[in-house]
Structures are given as structure tokens and as C-alpha cells.
Amino acid sequence: MNPTIRSITEQFPLWRQAAQIDLPALGRDEMHVLIGCGTSYYLAQSVAAALNESGVQALAVPGGEWLHRPESYLPAGTRPHVLAFSRSGESTETVQAAMRSRNEGVHVTALTCESGSSLAKNADTVLYAPTHPEEGIVMTASASLMLLLGLRLAGLDVTAEGIRASEYLLREAREQFSAAIAGRSHFVFLGAGSLYGVAQEGALKLQEMSLTYTQAYHPLEYRHGPVSLVDERTVVVLLSHPQRVAEEIKLVGELQSKGARVINFGGSGDLSLEVSGDVSTRALSVLPALQMLGECVAQTKGLDTLTPRHLTKVVTLA
């Protein structure tokens, strides 16, 4: 078992610890802006959707955009609460955006896996969850942990039963991925609502780990142009949403008729994987399995996921 697989399969005890951390209550009468870069931004998108669904106003913005163009996302003069996501706490855009926000009198909460980081030092509140010691450049356990903390801020309960269900889903998916991905080179990830950010993260993980072309869309939006690329080399990973079952069944049939092989988390497909628990925490439930999918595709190409091409563990700008 390589270090990447260990960091994926051994993350659940860390979830149990993070599920017990005391978290502050978010104000329902203010806007919350969630910032991050790369994986952290995609997590912020899923958490922002969960916050809005729970009655808390939220907006996800890339760290660099919030640093340089906050007025493009909120009217000038607005003073929101900023939640900054960063595994290392050293990503240049996120740290500088947090510093600028604080200098303008905005309260900043950091969600990070490094308690002594620059981000932690430039935040008013720090939510810290240590990640797996063998995690490499590609974010695995750390991504799940920050998502878990974010969903809990939305008032969602991450239960012991839910954690066990996610662990079971990971095992089931890993055993069946090989047949589903055989001979395929184009991967599409689809998710709606709070599942959209995680769909983007699944696409990013597979791209980083296996140097494979990936895309991510909302399920029905995919039909408006991008579907033109679907053929017998395509795998579509659908993160099914219980509120859109009828629509998604039609979509699966349409994609299969064009040659795609469909992996459906929570619905029917060429590979159907049952997702237990409440839809509100489904984004967290499926994330480890999506991480493992990236590792499985990388193995078919003989790639080492600890040293992905052109990537570093911390992205900084001089």
C-alpha cells in the first residue's frame, strides 16, 4: 500500500476527531465569504451551498479574486465575515486576502491543517484539524477534514454512522473501479447544489494524480455543449442528488447512448454505488471514493501520485 492510498484509507479516525471540535456559531444576519485556492476553493463552494441551504448567506470566491477584486462579488463597502480555507495556511493569495480583509476591519476565520501557519497568524479565529502524516502534494485527508469542518459550521451533524458509511463506500468503490475505468481516457464529473464543488474537486484530483483530461459541470448544464465530447472513451461520474432522480435517470440513458460509461454515486449506472445518509452530508460521504478514483486511474498509467507533474505542496507567489 503506497502513502497516497494510506492517506485516503486511514483518514476516518481523523474525521472522528474533527467531528468533536467545538465550533463557533455563524451569524445569520451577515454575509459569509468563503475563500480558497484550488481544492480549498472547491470545498468552499460546497460549504457555501450547504450554508445557504441552512439559511446562512454565503458566497465562495477564489482567494486571488477576493484579494484583488472583492467589489466584483459584493458591493463596495460591504463587511462580510471571511472564512479562509487552506491546508498549509501558506497559499499566497489566501494569506494576503485574509490580511487585507483584517486590515479593512473584517473578521477572518481560518480553516487549516497547520495551526502555526501564516494564515492562522493572520486570522481572528482558527479552526484546526491535523491531517494524515503521509499526505503528499495532492490533498486527500486534509480536503475531507476541511469540508467536514465547513459542513459542521452549516449546522450539519457528522455522525459516527455516517463516517462508517463513507468508509464502506470507499471500500466498495475501490473494488469496482478497475472495470469501470478500463479503456477510458476522458472523465466528466457532474454534481448539483453542494455536490458541485465536490464534483470539481473529484475532477481536479483525477487530473492531478493521473494527468488525465477531466471536466466538471452541473448535471443538466452538461447537455448544453460539452456533451459533444462524449464517446466510447468517456467515463461520467455522477454524484446523484435525490431531488433530481427522474431528470438524472434520463441523463444517464442519454450519456450511455452516446458511448459513455457512467459511475453513479447514489443512483443507477454502469457502476451503481449506494450512498447512505442524509443528502446534506453527501458531499463529504463521496469524497474519499473520488480521491481513490484518481489513484486507480494513475495506477493504470503507472504514475506515482506522490510526485505529480508540475505541482508543489504549497503554491506561493514571489
Coordinates of C-alpha atoms in Angstrom, one line a residue:
M1 CA 0.0 0.0 0.0
N2 CA 1.6 3.3 -1.1
P3 CA 1.4 6.5 1.1
T4 CA -1.4 8.1 -1.1
I5 CA -3.6 5.1 -0.5
R6 CA -2.8 5.1 3.2
S7 CA -3.7 8.8 3.5
I8 CA -7.0 8.0 1.8
T9 CA -8.0 4.8 3.6
E10 CA -6.7 5.9 7.0
Q11 CA -8.4 9.3 7.2
F12 CA -11.6 8.3 9.1
P13 CA -10.1 8.3 12.6
L14 CA -9.2 11.9 11.9
W15 CA -12.8 12.6 10.9
R16 CA -13.9 11.3 14.2
Q17 CA -11.6 13.7 16.0
A18 CA -12.7 16.7 13.8
A19 CA -16.3 15.8 14.4
Q20 CA -15.8 16.6 18.1
I21 CA -14.1 20.0 17.7
D22 CA -16.1 22.9 19.3
L23 CA -17.1 25.3 16.5
P24 CA -18.4 28.9 16.7
A25 CA -22.0 29.6 15.5
L26 CA -22.1 31.7 12.3
G27 CA -24.3 34.8 12.3
R28 CA -27.4 34.5 10.3
D29 CA -27.7 38.3 9.8
E30 CA -24.4 38.7 7.9
M31 CA -22.8 37.6 4.7
H32 CA -20.1 35.0 4.8
V33 CA -17.5 34.9 2.1
L34 CA -15.6 31.7 1.8
I35 CA -12.2 31.9 0.0
G36 CA -9.5 29.4 -1.0
C37 CA -7.4 28.3 -4.0
G38 CA -7.6 25.1 -5.9
T39 CA -9.0 22.3 -3.8
S40 CA -9.8 24.7 -1.0
Y41 CA -11.9 26.9 -3.3
Y42 CA -13.9 23.8 -4.5
L43 CA -14.5 22.9 -0.9
A44 CA -15.6 26.4 -0.2
Q45 CA -18.2 26.1 -3.0
S46 CA -19.7 23.0 -1.4
V47 CA -19.7 24.6 2.1
A48 CA -21.2 27.8 0.8
A49 CA -24.1 25.9 -0.8
A50 CA -24.7 24.0 2.4
L51 CA -24.7 27.3 4.4
N52 CA -27.2 28.8 2.0
E53 CA -29.4 25.7 2.3
S54 CA -29.3 26.1 6.1
G55 CA -30.4 29.7 6.0
V56 CA -27.0 31.4 6.3
Q57 CA -25.9 33.7 3.5
A58 CA -22.7 32.6 1.9
L59 CA -20.6 33.1 -1.3
A60 CA -17.5 31.2 -2.4
V61 CA -14.8 33.3 -4.1
P62 CA -11.3 32.3 -5.3
G63 CA -8.6 33.7 -3.0
G64 CA -6.9 35.7 -5.7
E65 CA -10.2 37.3 -6.7
W66 CA -11.1 38.3 -3.2
L67 CA -7.7 39.8 -2.8
H68 CA -7.8 41.9 -6.0
R69 CA -11.4 42.3 -7.0
P70 CA -13.8 41.9 -3.9
E71 CA -16.1 44.6 -5.4
S72 CA -16.8 42.2 -8.3
Y73 CA -18.5 39.8 -5.8
L74 CA -20.0 42.1 -3.2
P75 CA -20.9 45.8 -3.3
A76 CA -18.0 48.1 -2.2
G77 CA -18.2 48.9 1.5
T78 CA -19.8 45.5 2.5
R79 CA -18.1 44.0 5.5
P80 CA -18.7 40.2 5.5
H81 CA -17.3 37.5 7.6
V82 CA -14.4 35.8 5.7
L83 CA -13.8 32.1 6.1
A84 CA -10.4 31.2 4.5
F85 CA -9.7 27.6 3.6
S86 CA -6.0 26.4 3.2
R87 CA -4.4 23.1 4.1
S88 CA -0.9 24.6 4.6
G89 CA -2.1 28.1 5.6
E90 CA 0.7 29.4 3.2
S91 CA -1.1 29.8 -0.1
T92 CA -0.1 33.4 -1.1
E93 CA -3.4 34.6 -2.4
T94 CA -5.4 33.2 0.5
V95 CA -3.0 34.6 3.1
Q96 CA -2.8 38.0 1.5
A97 CA -6.6 38.1 1.1
A98 CA -7.0 37.3 4.8
M99 CA -4.5 40.1 5.7
R100 CA -6.3 42.6 3.5
S101 CA -9.7 41.7 5.0
R102 CA -8.5 42.1 8.5
N103 CA -6.9 45.4 7.7
E104 CA -10.3 46.6 6.5
G105 CA -11.9 45.5 9.8
V106 CA -13.3 42.2 8.6
H107 CA -13.4 39.2 10.9
V108 CA -11.4 36.3 9.4
T109 CA -11.8 32.7 10.3
A110 CA -9.2 30.2 9.1
L111 CA -9.9 26.6 8.4
T112 CA -6.5 24.9 8.1
C113 CA -4.4 21.8 8.8
E114 CA -1.4 23.8 10.1
S115 CA -2.0 25.6 13.4
G116 CA 1.2 27.7 13.2
S117 CA 0.8 28.8 9.6
S118 CA 0.8 32.3 8.2
L119 CA -3.0 32.1 7.7
A120 CA -3.5 31.1 11.3
K121 CA -1.4 34.1 12.4
N122 CA -3.5 36.4 10.3
A123 CA -6.9 35.2 11.4
D124 CA -9.2 36.2 14.3
T125 CA -10.5 32.7 14.7
V126 CA -8.6 29.4 13.8
L127 CA -10.3 26.1 13.2
Y128 CA -7.6 23.5 13.0
A129 CA -7.7 19.8 12.1
P130 CA -4.4 17.9 11.7
T131 CA -4.2 15.8 8.5
H132 CA -2.6 12.4 7.8
P133 CA 1.2 12.4 8.3
E134 CA 1.8 10.7 4.9
E135 CA -0.3 13.0 2.8
G136 CA 1.7 14.3 -0.1
I137 CA 1.3 17.0 -2.6
V138 CA -2.2 16.0 -3.6
M139 CA -4.8 16.9 -1.0
T140 CA -6.7 13.8 0.3
A141 CA -7.4 13.6 4.1
S142 CA -6.9 17.4 4.5
A143 CA -9.6 18.1 1.9
S144 CA -12.1 15.9 3.7
L145 CA -11.3 17.4 7.1
M146 CA -11.8 21.0 6.0
L147 CA -15.0 20.0 4.2
L148 CA -16.2 18.3 7.4
L149 CA -15.5 21.4 9.5
G150 CA -17.2 23.6 6.9
L151 CA -20.3 21.4 6.8
R152 CA -20.5 21.4 10.6
L153 CA -20.4 25.2 10.5
A154 CA -23.5 24.9 8.4
G155 CA -25.1 23.1 11.3
L156 CA -24.8 19.6 9.8
D157 CA -24.2 16.6 12.0
V158 CA -21.3 14.4 11.0
T159 CA -22.2 11.2 12.9
A160 CA -20.3 8.0 13.7
E161 CA -22.7 6.1 11.5
G162 CA -22.2 8.5 8.6
I163 CA -18.4 8.1 8.9
R164 CA -18.7 4.3 8.8
A165 CA -20.9 4.6 5.7
S166 CA -18.3 6.7 3.9
E167 CA -15.6 4.2 4.8
Y168 CA -17.7 1.3 3.5
L169 CA -18.4 3.3 0.3
L170 CA -14.7 3.8 -0.2
R171 CA -14.1 0.0 0.1
E172 CA -16.9 -0.9 -2.3
A173 CA -15.9 1.7 -4.9
R174 CA -12.2 0.7 -4.8
E175 CA -13.1 -2.9 -5.6
Q176 CA -15.1 -2.0 -8.6
F177 CA -13.3 1.0 -10.2
S178 CA -11.0 -1.1 -12.3
A179 CA -13.7 -2.5 -14.6
A180 CA -15.4 0.9 -14.9
I181 CA -12.4 2.8 -16.0
A182 CA -10.8 0.2 -18.3
G183 CA -10.0 1.6 -21.7
R184 CA -11.3 5.1 -20.8
S185 CA -9.3 8.4 -21.1
H186 CA -11.9 11.2 -20.7
F187 CA -13.6 11.8 -17.4
V188 CA -16.5 14.0 -16.6
F189 CA -17.8 14.8 -13.1
L190 CA -21.3 16.0 -12.5
G191 CA -22.9 17.3 -9.3
A192 CA -25.7 19.7 -8.2
G193 CA -26.0 22.0 -5.2
S194 CA -23.5 21.2 -2.5
L195 CA -22.3 18.4 -4.7
Y196 CA -21.0 20.7 -7.4
G197 CA -17.9 21.8 -5.6
V198 CA -17.0 18.2 -4.8
A199 CA -17.6 17.2 -8.4
Q200 CA -15.0 19.9 -9.3
E201 CA -12.7 18.5 -6.6
G202 CA -13.1 15.0 -8.0
A203 CA -12.1 16.2 -11.4
L204 CA -9.1 18.1 -10.1
K205 CA -7.9 15.1 -8.1
L206 CA -8.1 12.7 -11.1
Q207 CA -6.3 15.3 -13.3
E208 CA -3.5 15.9 -10.8
M209 CA -3.0 12.3 -9.9
S210 CA -3.2 10.7 -13.3
L211 CA -2.5 13.5 -15.8
T212 CA -5.9 12.8 -17.4
Y213 CA -8.3 15.2 -19.1
T214 CA -11.3 15.9 -16.9
Q215 CA -14.3 18.2 -16.8
A216 CA -16.9 19.2 -14.1
Y217 CA -20.4 20.5 -14.6
H218 CA -23.8 20.7 -13.1
P219 CA -25.7 17.6 -14.5
L220 CA -28.2 19.2 -16.8
E221 CA -25.8 22.0 -17.8
Y222 CA -23.5 19.4 -19.3
R223 CA -26.0 18.8 -22.1
H224 CA -25.6 22.4 -23.3
G225 CA -22.5 21.9 -25.5
P226 CA -19.9 19.9 -23.5
V227 CA -21.8 16.7 -24.2
S228 CA -20.4 16.9 -27.8
L229 CA -17.1 15.4 -26.5
V230 CA -18.7 12.2 -25.2
D231 CA -17.7 9.0 -26.9
E232 CA -16.5 5.4 -26.1
R233 CA -13.5 6.8 -24.2
T234 CA -15.7 8.7 -21.7
V235 CA -16.5 8.0 -18.1
V236 CA -19.1 10.1 -16.5
V237 CA -19.0 10.3 -12.6
L238 CA -22.5 11.4 -11.5
L239 CA -23.0 12.5 -7.9
S240 CA -26.7 11.9 -7.8
H241 CA -29.0 14.3 -6.0
P242 CA -32.2 12.8 -4.5
Q243 CA -34.2 15.8 -5.6
R244 CA -33.5 15.2 -9.3
V245 CA -33.7 11.5 -9.7
A246 CA -36.1 11.5 -12.7
E247 CA -34.0 14.0 -14.6
E248 CA -30.8 12.2 -13.8
I249 CA -32.2 8.8 -15.0
K250 CA -32.9 10.4 -18.4
L251 CA -29.4 12.0 -18.4
V252 CA -27.7 8.7 -17.6
G253 CA -29.5 7.0 -20.5
E254 CA -28.6 9.8 -22.9
L255 CA -25.0 9.6 -21.9
Q256 CA -24.8 5.8 -22.2
S257 CA -26.4 6.0 -25.7
K258 CA -23.5 8.3 -26.8
G259 CA -20.9 5.7 -25.6
A260 CA -20.2 6.9 -22.1
R261 CA -19.7 4.6 -19.1
V262 CA -21.5 6.0 -16.1
I263 CA -20.3 5.7 -12.5
N264 CA -23.3 6.8 -10.4
F265 CA -22.9 7.6 -6.7
G266 CA -26.4 7.3 -5.3
G267 CA -28.2 6.2 -8.5
S268 CA -28.2 3.8 -11.4
G269 CA -25.4 3.5 -14.0
D270 CA -22.9 1.1 -15.4
L271 CA -21.5 1.1 -11.9
S272 CA -24.1 2.0 -9.2
L273 CA -22.8 2.8 -5.8
E274 CA -25.1 3.3 -2.9
V275 CA -24.7 6.4 -0.8
S276 CA -26.1 6.2 2.7
G277 CA -27.2 9.0 5.0
D278 CA -28.6 12.5 4.6
V279 CA -28.2 14.4 1.3
S280 CA -26.8 17.3 3.3
T281 CA -23.6 15.4 4.0
R282 CA -23.4 13.5 0.8
A283 CA -20.5 15.7 -0.5
L284 CA -18.4 14.5 2.4
S285 CA -19.5 10.9 2.1
V286 CA -18.4 10.5 -1.5
L287 CA -15.1 12.5 -1.3
P288 CA -12.7 9.7 -0.2
A289 CA -14.0 7.4 -3.0
L290 CA -13.4 10.2 -5.6
Q291 CA -9.9 10.5 -4.2
M292 CA -9.4 6.8 -4.7
L293 CA -10.7 7.0 -8.2
G294 CA -7.8 9.4 -9.1
E295 CA -5.3 6.9 -7.6
C296 CA -6.8 4.0 -9.5
V297 CA -6.6 5.8 -12.8
A298 CA -3.0 6.8 -12.0
Q299 CA -2.1 3.2 -11.4
T300 CA -3.4 2.2 -14.9
K301 CA -0.9 4.7 -16.3
G302 CA 2.0 3.7 -14.0
L303 CA 2.1 7.2 -12.4
D304 CA 3.3 8.0 -8.8
T305 CA 0.7 10.2 -7.2
L306 CA 3.2 11.4 -4.6
T307 CA 5.1 13.4 -7.2
P308 CA 2.5 14.8 -9.7
R309 CA 4.0 16.7 -12.6
H310 CA 4.5 20.5 -12.2
L311 CA 2.9 20.6 -8.7
T312 CA 4.2 21.6 -5.3
K313 CA 2.6 21.1 -1.9
V314 CA 2.3 24.8 -1.3
V315 CA 1.7 27.3 -4.1
T316 CA 3.3 30.6 -3.3
L317 CA 3.9 33.7 -5.5
A318 CA 7.1 35.8 -5.2

